[in-house]
PDB file of C-alpha atoms in Angstrom:
ATOM      1  CA  MET T   1      -0.022   0.178   0.017  1.00 56.00           C
ATOM      2  CA  ALA T   2       1.050   3.239  -1.021  1.00 68.00           C
ATOM      3  CA  LEU T   3       1.860   6.156   1.401  1.00 72.00           C
ATOM      4  CA  LEU T   4      -0.178   9.262   0.897  1.00 86.00           C
ATOM      5  CA  ILE T   5       1.947  12.861   1.099  1.00 88.00           C
ATOM      6  CA  GLU T   6       0.257  13.803   3.897  1.00 90.00           C
ATOM      7  CA  GLY T   7       1.582   9.963   5.404  1.00 89.00           C
ATOM      8  CA  LYS T   8       4.999  10.408   4.403  1.00 90.00           C
ATOM      9  CA  LYS T   9       4.441  14.220   6.119  1.00 91.00           C
ATOM     10  CA  GLN T  10       3.925  13.214   8.755  1.00 92.00           C
ATOM     11  CA  ILE T  11       6.691  10.006   9.097  1.00 91.00           C
ATOM     12  CA  VAL T  12       9.335  12.152   8.285  1.00 91.00           C
ATOM     13  CA  ALA T  13       8.058  15.179  11.019  1.00 92.00           C
ATOM     14  CA  GLU T  14       8.053  12.311  13.451  1.00 93.00           C
ATOM     15  CA  VAL T  15      11.179  10.994  12.778  1.00 91.00           C
ATOM     16  CA  THR T  16      13.269  14.996  12.147  1.00 91.00           C
ATOM     17  CA  GLU T  17      11.411  15.661  15.996  1.00 92.00           C
ATOM     18  CA  VAL T  18      12.769  12.729  17.775  1.00 90.00           C
ATOM     19  CA  ALA T  19      16.555  12.993  15.823  1.00 89.00           C
ATOM     20  CA  SER T  20      16.208  17.081  16.660  1.00 89.00           C
ATOM     21  CA  THR T  21      15.969  15.639  20.295  1.00 88.00           C
ATOM     22  CA  ALA T  22      18.688  13.202  20.704  1.00 89.00           C
ATOM     23  CA  PHE T  23      22.140  12.647  21.616  1.00 88.00           C
ATOM     24  CA  ALA T  24      22.807   9.520  19.447  1.00 87.00           C
ATOM     25  CA  ALA T  25      21.668   7.225  16.618  1.00 90.00           C
ATOM     26  CA  VAL T  26      22.037   3.597  15.544  1.00 91.00           C
ATOM     27  CA  VAL T  27      21.341   2.809  11.858  1.00 92.00           C
ATOM     28  CA  ALA T  28      20.635  -1.617  11.800  1.00 91.00           C
ATOM     29  CA  ASP T  29      20.002  -3.512   9.282  1.00 92.00           C
ATOM     30  CA  TYR T  30      17.005  -5.849  10.282  1.00 91.00           C
ATOM     31  CA  GLN T  31      16.497  -8.287   6.859  1.00 90.00           C
ATOM     32  CA  GLY T  32      15.909 -11.669   8.249  1.00 89.00           C
ATOM     33  CA  LEU T  33      14.128 -11.340  11.733  1.00 90.00           C
ATOM     34  CA  THR T  34      10.412 -12.183  12.677  1.00 91.00           C
ATOM     35  CA  VAL T  35       7.710  -9.791  13.532  1.00 92.00           C
ATOM     36  CA  GLU T  36       8.131 -11.328  17.237  1.00 93.00           C
ATOM     37  CA  GLN T  37      11.637 -10.524  17.251  1.00 92.00           C
ATOM     38  CA  LEU T  38      11.545  -7.443  15.834  1.00 92.00           C
ATOM     39  CA  THR T  39       7.791  -6.969  18.368  1.00 93.00           C
ATOM     40  CA  ALA T  40      10.039  -8.276  20.816  1.00 93.00           C
ATOM     41  CA  LEU T  41      13.434  -5.423  20.409  1.00 92.00           C
ATOM     42  CA  ARG T  42      10.667  -2.773  20.956  1.00 93.00           C
ATOM     43  CA  VAL T  43       9.684  -3.664  23.323  1.00 94.00           C
ATOM     44  CA  GLU T  44      12.641  -3.811  25.476  1.00 92.00           C
ATOM     45  CA  ALA T  45      13.489  -0.232  23.314  1.00 91.00           C
ATOM     46  CA  ARG T  46      10.925   0.975  25.232  1.00 91.00           C
ATOM     47  CA  LYS T  47      11.973   0.621  29.075  1.00 90.00           C
ATOM     48  CA  LEU T  48      15.640   1.554  28.045  1.00 87.00           C
ATOM     49  CA  GLY T  49      13.816   4.419  26.751  1.00 88.00           C
ATOM     50  CA  VAL T  50      14.269   3.852  23.462  1.00 91.00           C
ATOM     51  CA  ALA T  51      13.234   5.484  20.257  1.00 91.00           C
ATOM     52  CA  THR T  52      12.604   3.026  17.817  1.00 92.00           C
ATOM     53  CA  ARG T  53      11.385   3.537  13.782  1.00 91.00           C
ATOM     54  CA  VAL T  54      11.710   1.076  10.331  1.00 92.00           C
ATOM     55  CA  VAL T  55      11.127   3.613   8.048  1.00 90.00           C
ATOM     56  CA  ARG T  56      11.485   3.882   4.332  1.00 92.00           C
ATOM     57  CA  ASN T  57      15.256   5.428   3.327  1.00 92.00           C
ATOM     58  CA  THR T  58      14.178   7.889   1.504  1.00 92.00           C
ATOM     59  CA  LEU T  59      11.810   9.517   4.675  1.00 92.00           C
ATOM     60  CA  ALA T  60      14.901   8.768   6.523  1.00 91.00           C
ATOM     61  CA  LYS T  61      17.212  10.221   4.595  1.00 92.00           C
ATOM     62  CA  ARG T  62      15.126  13.722   4.746  1.00 92.00           C
ATOM     63  CA  ALA T  63      14.114  13.620   8.492  1.00 92.00           C
ATOM     64  CA  LEU T  64      17.564  14.031   9.139  1.00 90.00           C
ATOM     65  CA  GLN T  65      18.285  16.031   7.120  1.00 89.00           C
ATOM     66  CA  ASP T  66      18.542  18.930   8.988  1.00 86.00           C
ATOM     67  CA  THR T  67      20.334  17.542  12.764  1.00 88.00           C
ATOM     68  CA  SER T  68      23.157  16.201  13.626  1.00 87.00           C
ATOM     69  CA  PHE T  69      22.187  12.124  12.411  1.00 91.00           C
ATOM     70  CA  ASN T  70      22.685  13.761   8.593  1.00 89.00           C
ATOM     71  CA  ILE T  71      26.114  11.760   8.396  1.00 91.00           C
ATOM     72  CA  LEU T  72      24.280   8.215   8.242  1.00 90.00           C
ATOM     73  CA  ASN T  73      22.637   8.800   4.975  1.00 90.00           C
ATOM     74  CA  ASP T  74      25.189   6.723   3.357  1.00 89.00           C
ATOM     75  CA  ASN T  75      24.276   3.995   5.435  1.00 89.00           C
ATOM     76  CA  LEU T  76      20.377   4.696   4.046  1.00 91.00           C
ATOM     77  CA  VAL T  77      19.761   1.160   2.181  1.00 90.00           C
ATOM     78  CA  GLY T  78      18.118  -1.381   1.978  1.00 89.00           C
ATOM     79  CA  PRO T  79      15.707  -2.373   5.313  1.00 90.00           C
ATOM     80  CA  THR T  80      17.139  -0.369   7.792  1.00 91.00           C
ATOM     81  CA  ILE T  81      15.415   0.604  11.580  1.00 92.00           C
ATOM     82  CA  LEU T  82      16.739   3.620  13.239  1.00 93.00           C
ATOM     83  CA  ALA T  83      16.962   3.456  17.282  1.00 92.00           C
ATOM     84  CA  PHE T  84      17.809   7.023  19.590  1.00 92.00           C
ATOM     85  CA  SER T  85      19.131   7.767  22.770  1.00 86.00           C
ATOM     86  CA  THR T  86      16.698  10.024  24.245  1.00 83.00           C
ATOM     87  CA  SER T  87      17.818  10.641  27.554  1.00 77.00           C
ATOM     88  CA  GLU T  88      20.516  12.246  28.249  1.00 75.00           C
ATOM     89  CA  ASP T  89      20.988  10.184  31.017  1.00 72.00           C
ATOM     90  CA  ASP T  90      21.812   7.248  29.075  1.00 72.00           C
ATOM     91  CA  MET T  91      22.857   8.058  25.410  1.00 76.00           C
ATOM     92  CA  GLY T  92      24.368   4.878  25.159  1.00 81.00           C
ATOM     93  CA  ALA T  93      21.524   2.979  25.118  1.00 86.00           C
ATOM     94  CA  ALA T  94      20.662   2.969  21.600  1.00 86.00           C
ATOM     95  CA  ALA T  95      23.689   1.596  20.750  1.00 85.00           C
ATOM     96  CA  ARG T  96      24.171  -0.924  23.793  1.00 87.00           C
ATOM     97  CA  LEU T  97      20.704  -2.234  22.871  1.00 89.00           C
ATOM     98  CA  PHE T  98      21.346  -2.625  18.837  1.00 89.00           C
ATOM     99  CA  GLU T  99      24.841  -4.433  19.704  1.00 89.00           C
ATOM    100  CA  GLU T 100      22.392  -7.152  22.299  1.00 90.00           C
ATOM    101  CA  PHE T 101      19.908  -7.500  20.237  1.00 91.00           C
ATOM    102  CA  ALA T 102      22.486  -8.499  17.296  1.00 89.00           C
ATOM    103  CA  LYS T 103      24.034 -10.474  20.096  1.00 89.00           C
ATOM    104  CA  THR T 104      21.091 -12.779  19.367  1.00 90.00           C
ATOM    105  CA  ASN T 105      20.030 -12.579  16.426  1.00 88.00           C
ATOM    106  CA  LYS T 106      22.579 -13.255  13.215  1.00 88.00           C
ATOM    107  CA  ALA T 107      19.841 -11.476  10.665  1.00 87.00           C
ATOM    108  CA  PHE T 108      20.082  -8.247  13.052  1.00 88.00           C
ATOM    109  CA  GLU T 109      23.665  -6.527  11.726  1.00 89.00           C
ATOM    110  CA  LEU T 110      24.394  -2.899  12.757  1.00 88.00           C
ATOM    111  CA  LYS T 111      25.642  -0.180   9.947  1.00 90.00           C
ATOM    112  CA  ALA T 112      26.659   2.594  11.929  1.00 88.00           C
ATOM    113  CA  ALA T 113      25.694   5.216  14.507  1.00 89.00           C
ATOM    114  CA  ALA T 114      26.121   8.637  15.240  1.00 87.00           C
ATOM    115  CA  PHE T 115      27.426  10.066  18.157  1.00 85.00           C
ATOM    116  CA  ASP T 116      27.980  14.165  18.925  1.00 81.00           C
ATOM    117  CA  GLY T 117      28.781  14.795  15.748  1.00 83.00           C
ATOM    118  CA  LYS T 118      31.440  11.824  13.809  1.00 85.00           C
ATOM    119  CA  LEU T 119      30.498   8.536  12.547  1.00 87.00           C
ATOM    120  CA  TYR T 120      30.768   5.419  13.693  1.00 84.00           C
ATOM    121  CA  GLN T 121      30.600   2.479  11.195  1.00 84.00           C
ATOM    122  CA  GLY T 122      30.460  -1.763  12.416  1.00 75.00           C
ATOM    123  CA  GLU T 123      32.707  -2.705  14.680  1.00 75.00           C
ATOM    124  CA  GLU T 124      33.387   1.051  16.259  1.00 74.00           C
ATOM    125  CA  ILE T 125      29.751   1.904  17.626  1.00 75.00           C
ATOM    126  CA  SER T 126      30.584  -0.470  20.743  1.00 66.00           C
ATOM    127  CA  VAL T 127      31.670   2.499  21.351  1.00 63.00           C
ATOM    128  CA  ILE T 128      29.327   4.897  21.827  1.00 60.00           C
ATOM    129  CA  ALA T 129      27.274   1.119  23.570  1.00 59.00           C
ATOM    130  CA  ASN T 130      29.940   1.410  26.067  1.00 62.00           C
ATOM    131  CA  LEU T 131      29.961   5.031  27.674  1.00 60.00           C
ATOM    132  CA  PRO T 132      28.407   4.744  30.542  1.00 60.00           C
ATOM    133  CA  ASN T 133      25.239   5.506  32.190  1.00 62.00           C
ATOM    134  CA  GLN T 134      24.238   8.202  34.385  1.00 60.00           C
ATOM    135  CA  GLU T 135      24.535   5.821  37.743  1.00 65.00           C
ATOM    136  CA  LYS T 136      27.470   4.507  36.334  1.00 65.00           C
ATOM    137  CA  ALA T 137      29.475   7.642  35.641  1.00 58.00           C
ATOM    138  CA  LEU T 138      28.845   8.847  39.400  1.00 59.00           C
ATOM    139  CA  THR T 139      29.795   6.324  40.565  1.00 67.00           C
ATOM    140  CA  MET T 140      32.799   5.560  38.852  1.00 62.00           C
ATOM    141  CA  LEU T 141      33.173  10.040  40.061  1.00 63.00           C
ATOM    142  CA  ALA T 142      32.579   9.566  43.466  1.00 68.00           C
ATOM    143  CA  SER T 143      35.109   5.958  43.729  1.00 70.00           C
ATOM    144  CA  VAL T 144      37.735   8.263  42.094  1.00 69.00           C
ATOM    145  CA  LEU T 145      37.430  11.016  44.048  1.00 71.00           C
ATOM    146  CA  GLN T 146      37.377   8.390  47.202  1.00 74.00           C
ATOM    147  CA  ALA T 147      40.224   6.979  46.522  1.00 73.00           C
ATOM    148  CA  PRO T 148      42.499  10.286  47.680  1.00 77.00           C
ATOM    149  CA  ILE T 149      40.877   9.700  50.606  1.00 78.00           C
ATOM    150  CA  SER T 150      41.364   6.167  51.334  1.00 76.00           C
ATOM    151  CA  LYS T 151      44.723   6.390  50.990  1.00 79.00           C
ATOM    152  CA  LEU T 152      45.276   8.882  53.137  1.00 75.00           C
ATOM    153  CA  GLY T 153      43.229   7.775  56.192  1.00 79.00           C
ATOM    154  CA  ARG T 154      44.871   4.125  55.934  1.00 81.00           C
ATOM    155  CA  LEU T 155      48.721   5.966  55.617  1.00 78.00           C
ATOM    156  CA  LEU T 156      47.592   7.965  58.626  1.00 79.00           C
ATOM    157  CA  THR T 157      46.119   4.776  60.639  1.00 83.00           C
ATOM    158  CA  ALA T 158      48.936   3.056  59.510  1.00 81.00           C
ATOM    159  CA  LEU T 159      50.892   6.206  61.084  1.00 80.00           C
ATOM    160  CA  GLN T 160      49.177   6.114  64.796  1.00 82.00           C
ATOM    161  CA  GLU T 161      49.950   1.717  64.304  1.00 82.00           C
ATOM    162  CA  LYS T 162      53.260   2.597  64.642  1.00 81.00           C
ATOM    163  CA  ASN T 163      53.561   5.477  67.462  1.00 83.00           C
ATOM    164  CA  GLN T 164      51.100   3.544  69.813  1.00 83.00           C
ATOM    165  CA  ALA T 165      53.381  -0.430  69.535  1.00 69.00           C
ATOM    166  CA  PRO T 166      55.573  -0.314  73.026  1.00 67.00           C
ATOM    167  CA  GLU T 167      59.441   0.026  72.325  1.00 60.00           C
ATOM    168  CA  VAL T 168      60.282  -3.411  72.385  1.00 55.00           C
ATOM    169  CA  THR T 169      63.948  -2.270  75.041  1.00 54.00           C
ATOM    170  CA  GLU T 170      66.707  -4.956  75.476  1.00 56.00           C
ATOM    171  CA  ALA T 171      67.182  -6.244  78.409  1.00 54.00           C
ATOM    172  CA  THR T 172      69.993  -6.052  79.918  1.00 51.00           C
ATOM    173  CA  GLU T 173      72.088  -8.109  82.374  1.00 52.00           C
ATOM    174  CA  ALA T 174      73.026  -7.269  85.755  1.00 49.00           C
TER     175      ALA T 174
END
């Protein structure tokens, strides 16, 4: 069934709106997946706050034209699914979702990703997938800040124990 021009305009507007507020975008080839597999992917995406969309490549190119994700245009060939990380708390969510899904579904092929104006191809997508979410980043920061303080505490404890230890004196013979 052919889309009417109004339907096409609506799709482009929806994708443009999501892309304009997204932090990262990932493109993958979904050819060979079943409807159940795609549904499972979409359900997991909703849980993570990732916007996914299967859209015609020409419409996707138009939607991404005035966004920072227009660098993905050369990768929009064949059956394509787009994912956008929309949460500021987890900018790598879309890449992580697609990377995990690709591990269990061999027909799912990662094409490219865009983050911060840079294009990442195939295997390079793991760079974005490994970005920590906000909670993990704060935990890492806290451990870095805590390390010098704990070392100082251990040093002071060791000095205190050394100063409190009874001195061993040699017994003199009478």
